XYZ file of N, CA, C and O in Angstrom:
468
model
N 118.913 -46.668 -43.301
C 119.940 -46.245 -42.824
C 119.951 -44.876 -42.818
O 118.882 -44.082 -42.712
N 121.040 -44.250 -42.199
C 121.261 -42.775 -41.715
C 120.793 -41.643 -42.892
O 119.995 -40.851 -42.810
N 121.474 -42.170 -44.395
C 120.997 -41.330 -45.278
C 119.515 -41.225 -45.940
O 119.097 -40.321 -46.107
N 119.077 -42.590 -45.538
C 117.419 -42.334 -45.830
C 116.717 -41.530 -44.710
O 115.848 -41.087 -45.092
N 117.339 -41.894 -43.357
C 116.685 -40.817 -42.543
C 116.847 -39.432 -42.820
O 115.787 -38.475 -42.732
N 118.258 -39.108 -43.232
C 118.485 -37.468 -43.400
C 117.651 -37.013 -44.732
O 117.004 -35.967 -44.800
N 117.246 -37.853 -45.775
C 116.421 -37.545 -46.760
C 115.037 -37.272 -46.274
O 114.387 -36.367 -46.737
N 114.343 -38.229 -45.588
C 113.103 -38.017 -44.985
C 112.973 -36.838 -44.283
O 111.947 -35.888 -44.257
N 114.133 -36.505 -43.482
C 114.015 -34.934 -42.649
C 113.819 -34.153 -43.400
O 113.236 -33.234 -43.329
N 115.075 -34.024 -44.442
C 114.973 -33.024 -45.363
C 113.697 -32.686 -46.061
O 113.236 -31.584 -46.392
N 113.018 -33.945 -46.644
C 111.840 -33.720 -47.445
C 110.746 -33.350 -46.697
O 110.201 -32.404 -47.143
N 110.558 -33.340 -45.372
C 109.596 -32.480 -44.524
C 109.960 -31.234 -44.416
O 109.051 -30.539 -44.763
N 111.065 -30.938 -44.324
C 111.442 -29.585 -44.058
C 111.392 -28.817 -45.564
O 110.758 -27.731 -45.642
N 111.552 -29.592 -46.620
C 111.342 -28.859 -48.089
C 109.898 -28.781 -48.050
O 109.302 -27.799 -48.904
N 109.003 -29.878 -47.968
C 107.588 -29.616 -48.010
C 107.001 -28.547 -47.067
O 106.220 -27.616 -47.528
N 107.517 -28.300 -45.946
C 106.949 -27.229 -45.206
C 107.220 -25.887 -45.336
O 106.836 -24.910 -45.269
N 108.538 -25.529 -45.774
C 109.229 -24.363 -46.012
C 109.341 -24.129 -47.258
O 109.627 -22.897 -47.628
N 109.292 -25.018 -48.280
C 109.517 -24.521 -49.719
C 110.655 -23.769 -50.004
O 111.750 -24.121 -49.796
N 110.516 -22.635 -50.725
C 111.630 -21.718 -51.110
C 112.256 -21.074 -49.935
O 113.241 -20.364 -50.239
N 111.831 -21.353 -48.816
C 112.541 -20.579 -47.604
C 113.730 -21.441 -47.031
O 114.503 -21.050 -46.168
N 113.840 -22.775 -47.729
C 114.960 -23.615 -47.131
C 115.708 -23.611 -48.068
O 115.656 -24.044 -49.395
N 117.158 -23.670 -48.030
C 118.318 -23.726 -48.914
C 118.266 -24.972 -49.322
O 118.100 -26.155 -48.933
N 118.240 -25.051 -50.898
C 118.262 -26.331 -51.648
C 119.334 -26.561 -52.525
O 119.628 -25.508 -52.954
N 119.754 -27.788 -52.959
C 120.586 -28.165 -53.927
C 119.951 -28.378 -55.093
O 118.819 -28.769 -55.084
N 120.549 -28.056 -56.217
C 119.989 -28.639 -57.656
C 119.650 -30.198 -57.581
O 120.591 -30.801 -57.016
N 118.883 -30.657 -58.363
C 118.467 -32.066 -58.890
C 118.484 -32.844 -57.681
O 118.653 -33.935 -57.628
N 117.457 -32.429 -57.057
C 117.058 -33.141 -55.777
C 118.103 -33.705 -54.784
O 117.800 -34.790 -54.035
N 119.307 -33.186 -54.648
C 120.102 -33.628 -53.613
C 119.879 -33.080 -52.369
O 119.213 -32.024 -52.172
N 120.287 -33.764 -51.296
C 119.988 -33.421 -50.061
C 121.300 -32.811 -49.702
O 122.173 -33.190 -49.450
N 121.003 -31.715 -49.045
C 122.204 -30.817 -48.414
C 122.916 -31.137 -47.042
O 121.859 -31.864 -46.494
N 123.951 -31.054 -47.225
C 124.590 -31.457 -45.601
C 123.938 -30.466 -44.430
O 123.511 -31.086 -43.315
N 123.559 -29.271 -44.760
C 122.961 -28.323 -43.863
C 121.636 -27.969 -44.021
O 121.683 -27.860 -45.261
N 120.889 -27.686 -43.198
C 119.754 -27.147 -43.260
C 119.697 -25.783 -42.751
O 119.932 -25.301 -41.822
N 119.623 -24.918 -43.868
C 119.555 -23.396 -43.853
C 118.222 -22.620 -44.442
O 117.850 -22.976 -45.186
N 118.172 -21.525 -43.396
C 117.022 -20.719 -43.783
C 117.882 -19.110 -43.797
O 118.896 -19.164 -42.923
N 117.150 -18.252 -44.068
C 117.645 -16.889 -43.889
C 116.596 -15.968 -43.765
O 115.276 -16.081 -43.824
N 116.876 -14.890 -42.892
C 116.172 -14.027 -42.241
C 116.731 -12.590 -41.900
O 118.103 -12.729 -41.837
N 116.126 -11.502 -41.984
C 116.834 -10.449 -41.569
C 116.707 -10.103 -39.980
O 117.411 -9.212 -39.591
N 116.185 -11.010 -39.411
C 116.135 -10.929 -37.903
C 116.875 -12.278 -37.163
O 116.118 -13.132 -36.499
N 118.087 -12.700 -37.806
C 118.854 -13.680 -37.200
C 118.859 -14.044 -35.859
O 118.509 -15.078 -35.261
N 119.352 -12.862 -35.193
C 119.510 -12.802 -33.491
C 117.974 -13.280 -33.004
O 117.990 -14.154 -32.038
N 117.031 -12.692 -33.450
C 115.584 -12.609 -32.734
C 115.188 -14.310 -33.185
O 114.745 -14.898 -32.200
N 115.413 -14.875 -34.268
C 115.128 -16.123 -34.582
C 115.944 -17.219 -33.702
O 115.360 -18.207 -33.271
N 117.090 -16.847 -33.792
C 117.929 -17.876 -33.050
C 117.513 -17.945 -31.326
O 117.775 -19.035 -30.910
N 117.399 -16.823 -31.014
C 116.795 -16.713 -29.545
C 115.564 -17.683 -29.335
O 115.190 -18.183 -28.457
N 114.503 -17.181 -30.069
C 113.369 -17.968 -30.234
C 113.433 -19.595 -30.125
O 112.830 -20.243 -29.440
N 114.410 -19.992 -31.176
C 114.368 -21.191 -31.293
C 115.453 -21.919 -30.182
O 114.933 -23.026 -29.642
N 116.359 -21.043 -29.661
C 117.020 -21.660 -28.408
C 115.997 -22.011 -27.318
O 116.089 -22.920 -26.476
N 115.008 -20.871 -27.160
C 114.117 -21.134 -26.022
C 113.136 -22.324 -26.503
O 112.433 -22.863 -25.575
N 112.932 -22.670 -27.505
C 112.334 -23.948 -27.902
C 112.983 -25.296 -27.630
O 112.702 -26.263 -28.177
N 114.268 -25.085 -27.361
C 115.135 -26.239 -27.548
C 115.800 -26.841 -28.624
O 116.146 -28.111 -28.837
N 115.884 -25.947 -29.756
C 116.189 -25.987 -30.962
C 117.526 -25.525 -31.057
O 117.577 -24.094 -31.144
N 118.630 -26.101 -31.319
C 119.859 -25.688 -31.437
C 120.543 -24.972 -32.576
O 121.505 -25.518 -33.033
N 119.864 -24.041 -33.112
C 120.009 -23.464 -34.409
C 121.291 -22.370 -34.047
O 121.472 -21.930 -33.096
N 122.228 -22.113 -35.106
C 123.231 -21.548 -34.934
C 123.654 -20.514 -36.199
O 122.792 -20.897 -37.327
N 124.374 -19.385 -36.153
C 125.071 -18.811 -37.455
C 126.494 -19.496 -37.392
O 127.108 -19.465 -36.212
N 126.918 -19.476 -38.462
C 128.302 -20.392 -38.786
C 129.362 -19.438 -39.097
O 130.627 -19.747 -38.548
N 129.215 -18.700 -40.256
C 130.424 -18.253 -40.934
C 130.371 -16.624 -40.837
O 129.395 -16.048 -40.951
N 131.637 -16.131 -40.884
C 131.668 -14.751 -41.156
C 132.309 -14.614 -42.518
O 133.248 -15.365 -42.973
N 132.301 -13.262 -43.018
C 132.813 -13.004 -44.180
C 134.425 -12.967 -43.934
O 134.767 -12.575 -42.990
N 135.149 -13.568 -45.105
C 136.467 -13.271 -44.942
C 137.091 -12.354 -44.363
O 138.016 -12.142 -43.644
N 136.400 -11.098 -45.098
C 136.974 -9.738 -44.543
C 136.835 -9.372 -43.123
O 137.578 -8.630 -42.541
N 136.119 -10.187 -42.464
C 135.757 -9.778 -41.144
C 137.161 -10.694 -40.007
O 136.921 -10.173 -38.781
N 137.663 -11.342 -40.722
C 138.795 -12.303 -40.020
C 140.033 -11.244 -39.945
O 140.527 -10.634 -40.943
N 140.769 -11.246 -38.848
C 141.878 -10.065 -38.683
C 143.275 -10.258 -39.607
O 143.389 -9.239 -40.364
N 143.346 -11.699 -40.105
C 144.411 -11.329 -41.360
C 143.929 -10.693 -42.642
O 144.741 -10.697 -43.405
N 142.838 -10.781 -42.667
C 142.079 -10.032 -44.020
C 141.582 -8.754 -43.718
O 140.689 -8.300 -44.655
N 141.925 -8.233 -42.734
C 141.092 -6.892 -42.217
C 141.339 -5.696 -43.417
O 140.709 -4.914 -43.716
N 142.373 -5.970 -44.332
C 142.536 -5.157 -45.519
C 141.362 -5.102 -46.559
O 141.386 -4.517 -47.241
N 140.790 -6.166 -46.659
C 139.634 -6.344 -47.272
C 138.242 -5.746 -46.986
O 137.349 -5.789 -47.670
N 138.359 -5.297 -45.848
C 136.949 -4.685 -45.064
C 136.346 -3.629 -46.040
O 135.088 -3.452 -45.910
N 136.883 -2.980 -46.573
C 136.467 -1.813 -47.460
C 135.764 -2.424 -48.799
O 134.958 -1.745 -49.277
N 136.306 -3.633 -49.083
C 135.472 -4.196 -50.322
C 134.177 -4.772 -50.054
O 133.841 -5.118 -48.911
N 133.427 -5.088 -50.970
C 132.002 -5.449 -50.926
C 132.100 -6.996 -51.412
O 132.648 -7.304 -52.613
N 131.368 -7.974 -50.600
C 131.371 -9.290 -51.087
C 129.743 -9.639 -50.780
O 129.398 -10.318 -49.713
N 128.862 -9.145 -51.711
C 127.570 -9.371 -51.498
C 127.036 -10.632 -51.293
O 126.324 -10.605 -50.270
N 127.432 -11.415 -51.704
C 126.966 -12.940 -51.396
C 127.168 -13.208 -50.193
O 126.699 -13.723 -49.203
N 128.803 -13.280 -50.001
C 129.328 -13.704 -48.495
C 128.606 -12.844 -47.455
O 128.259 -13.570 -46.292
N 128.534 -11.543 -47.515
C 127.936 -10.758 -46.628
C 126.616 -10.931 -46.289
O 125.735 -11.052 -45.039
N 125.748 -11.617 -47.216
C 124.340 -11.961 -47.278
C 124.077 -13.090 -46.233
O 123.447 -13.342 -45.309
N 125.166 -14.270 -46.575
C 125.095 -15.284 -45.690
C 125.800 -15.058 -44.469
O 125.082 -15.614 -43.409
N 126.453 -14.276 -44.216
C 127.074 -13.932 -42.680
C 126.077 -13.187 -42.004
O 125.685 -13.449 -40.784
N 125.230 -12.433 -42.463
C 124.235 -11.582 -41.972
C 122.831 -12.156 -41.812
O 122.300 -12.040 -40.744
N 122.433 -13.071 -42.727
C 121.145 -13.665 -42.601
C 120.852 -15.131 -42.589
O 119.846 -15.740 -42.274
N 122.018 -16.015 -42.843
C 121.863 -17.526 -42.660
C 121.817 -18.082 -41.171
O 122.479 -17.591 -40.410
N 120.818 -18.890 -41.172
C 120.634 -19.418 -39.621
C 120.416 -20.922 -40.305
O 119.833 -21.637 -41.050
N 121.591 -21.630 -39.452
C 121.741 -23.274 -39.628
C 120.712 -24.037 -38.661
O 121.051 -24.015 -37.471
N 119.894 -24.761 -38.979
C 119.140 -25.460 -38.373
C 119.905 -26.553 -38.117
O 120.793 -27.096 -38.594
N 119.456 -27.615 -36.839
C 120.147 -28.810 -36.473
C 120.111 -29.724 -37.819
O 119.008 -29.624 -38.682
N 121.116 -30.389 -38.038
C 121.102 -31.237 -39.404
C 121.596 -32.686 -39.256
O 121.968 -33.222 -40.262
N 122.072 -33.018 -38.072
C 122.567 -34.307 -37.779
C 122.058 -35.553 -38.637
O 120.649 -35.466 -38.433
N 122.650 -36.675 -38.495
C 122.216 -37.850 -39.277
C 121.180 -38.503 -38.097
O 120.419 -39.457 -38.565
N 121.170 -38.230 -37.023
C 120.194 -38.928 -36.211
C 118.972 -38.315 -36.061
O 117.858 -38.831 -35.497
N 118.745 -37.173 -36.832
C 117.322 -36.539 -36.612
C 116.290 -37.394 -37.695
O 116.691 -37.965 -38.421
N 115.032 -37.290 -37.093
C 114.002 -37.982 -37.818
C 113.058 -37.044 -38.116
O 112.922 -35.843 -37.820
N 111.822 -37.589 -39.002
C 110.988 -36.412 -39.632
C 110.109 -35.827 -38.470
O 110.030 -34.620 -38.766
N 109.804 -36.267 -37.476
C 109.380 -35.565 -36.184
C 110.088 -34.513 -35.605
O 109.280 -33.436 -35.333
N 111.492 -34.681 -35.906
C 112.149 -33.671 -35.355
C 112.082 -32.336 -36.631
O 112.039 -31.108 -36.125
N 112.127 -32.777 -37.833
C 112.030 -31.476 -38.790
C 110.427 -30.945 -38.723
O 110.683 -29.872 -39.034
N 109.510 -31.683 -38.372
C 108.167 -31.073 -37.908
C 108.307 -30.105 -36.963
O 107.583 -29.144 -37.031
N 108.767 -30.506 -35.901
C 109.032 -29.805 -34.654
C 109.802 -28.380 -35.091
O 109.452 -27.361 -34.536
N 110.783 -28.384 -35.827
C 111.580 -27.225 -36.392
C 110.690 -26.512 -37.345
O 110.654 -25.228 -37.069
N 109.873 -26.943 -38.163
C 109.017 -26.313 -39.081
C 108.037 -25.625 -38.110
O 107.776 -24.336 -38.443
N 107.405 -26.360 -37.247
C 106.390 -25.738 -36.258
C 106.963 -24.196 -35.697
O 106.485 -23.420 -35.469
N 108.216 -24.423 -35.074
C 108.793 -23.652 -34.284
C 109.246 -22.241 -35.109
O 109.003 -21.280 -34.768
N 109.590 -22.557 -36.451
C 109.964 -21.425 -37.294
C 108.661 -20.560 -37.787
O 108.688 -19.405 -37.619
N 107.460 -21.537 -37.657
C 106.288 -20.674 -38.087
C 105.833 -20.041 -36.973
O 105.130 -19.044 -36.870
N 105.964 -20.536 -35.640
C 105.618 -20.162 -34.428
C 106.254 -18.936 -33.913
O 105.908 -17.871 -33.079
N 107.502 -18.693 -34.678
C 108.361 -17.619 -34.297
C 108.020 -16.190 -34.511
O 108.541 -15.082 -33.749
N 107.276 -16.228 -35.515
C 106.662 -14.698 -36.048
C 107.720 -14.080 -36.952
O 107.713 -12.741 -37.040
N 109.295 -14.756 -37.083
C 110.119 -13.996 -37.810
C 110.053 -14.521 -39.458
O 109.886 -15.609 -39.563
N 110.014 -13.395 -40.137
C 110.001 -13.852 -41.757
C 111.477 -14.448 -42.198
O 112.263 -13.927 -41.895
N 111.018 -15.491 -42.754
C 112.009 -16.136 -43.551
C 112.128 -15.501 -45.006
O 111.119 -15.366 -45.584
N 113.374 -15.378 -45.432
C 113.382 -14.828 -46.848
C 113.316 -15.920 -47.986
O 113.715 -17.159 -47.766
N 112.588 -15.656 -49.077
C 112.711 -16.570 -50.197
C 113.773 -16.766 -50.788
O 114.929 -15.667 -50.845
N 114.259 -17.931 -51.105
C 115.785 -18.344 -51.792
C 115.340 -18.486 -53.162
O 114.751 -19.252 -53.617
N 116.113 -17.539 -53.852
C 115.689 -17.493 -55.306
C 116.759 -18.459 -56.080
O 117.895 -18.528 -55.870
C-alpha cells in the first residue's frame, strides 16, 4: 500500500539522516520530510540542480500583511522554521530508492544540516 511505501521511504531517510531529519514521537511517520540548515537558499539551489524539488513552505505569521503589527515581537520557534526549514519531496509515490537519492544529494551538497533536538 501507499502507507507501507511511505514508511519505507521515511525509514531510509531516518537511517541516513538521523537527528538531522524532523521526526515525530513514538515512531510515527510524518507527513513532510523536513531538514534544517542555515544555508537554505544554497541547499535548495543544489537540490534543484539535482532534479530534487525541495522547497521552503511557510513564513512567520508576522510576515503576512494583515499581521504587520506583530513584526516587532519575537516568535523564536516560528522564525526558526521560516528561516531554516527545507521540505524534501514527500509524496506517497516515492520509493526507498528516491529517499536514497535525496540522502545522497544532501550529503553531496556540502551544506551543513542542523541537528534536531
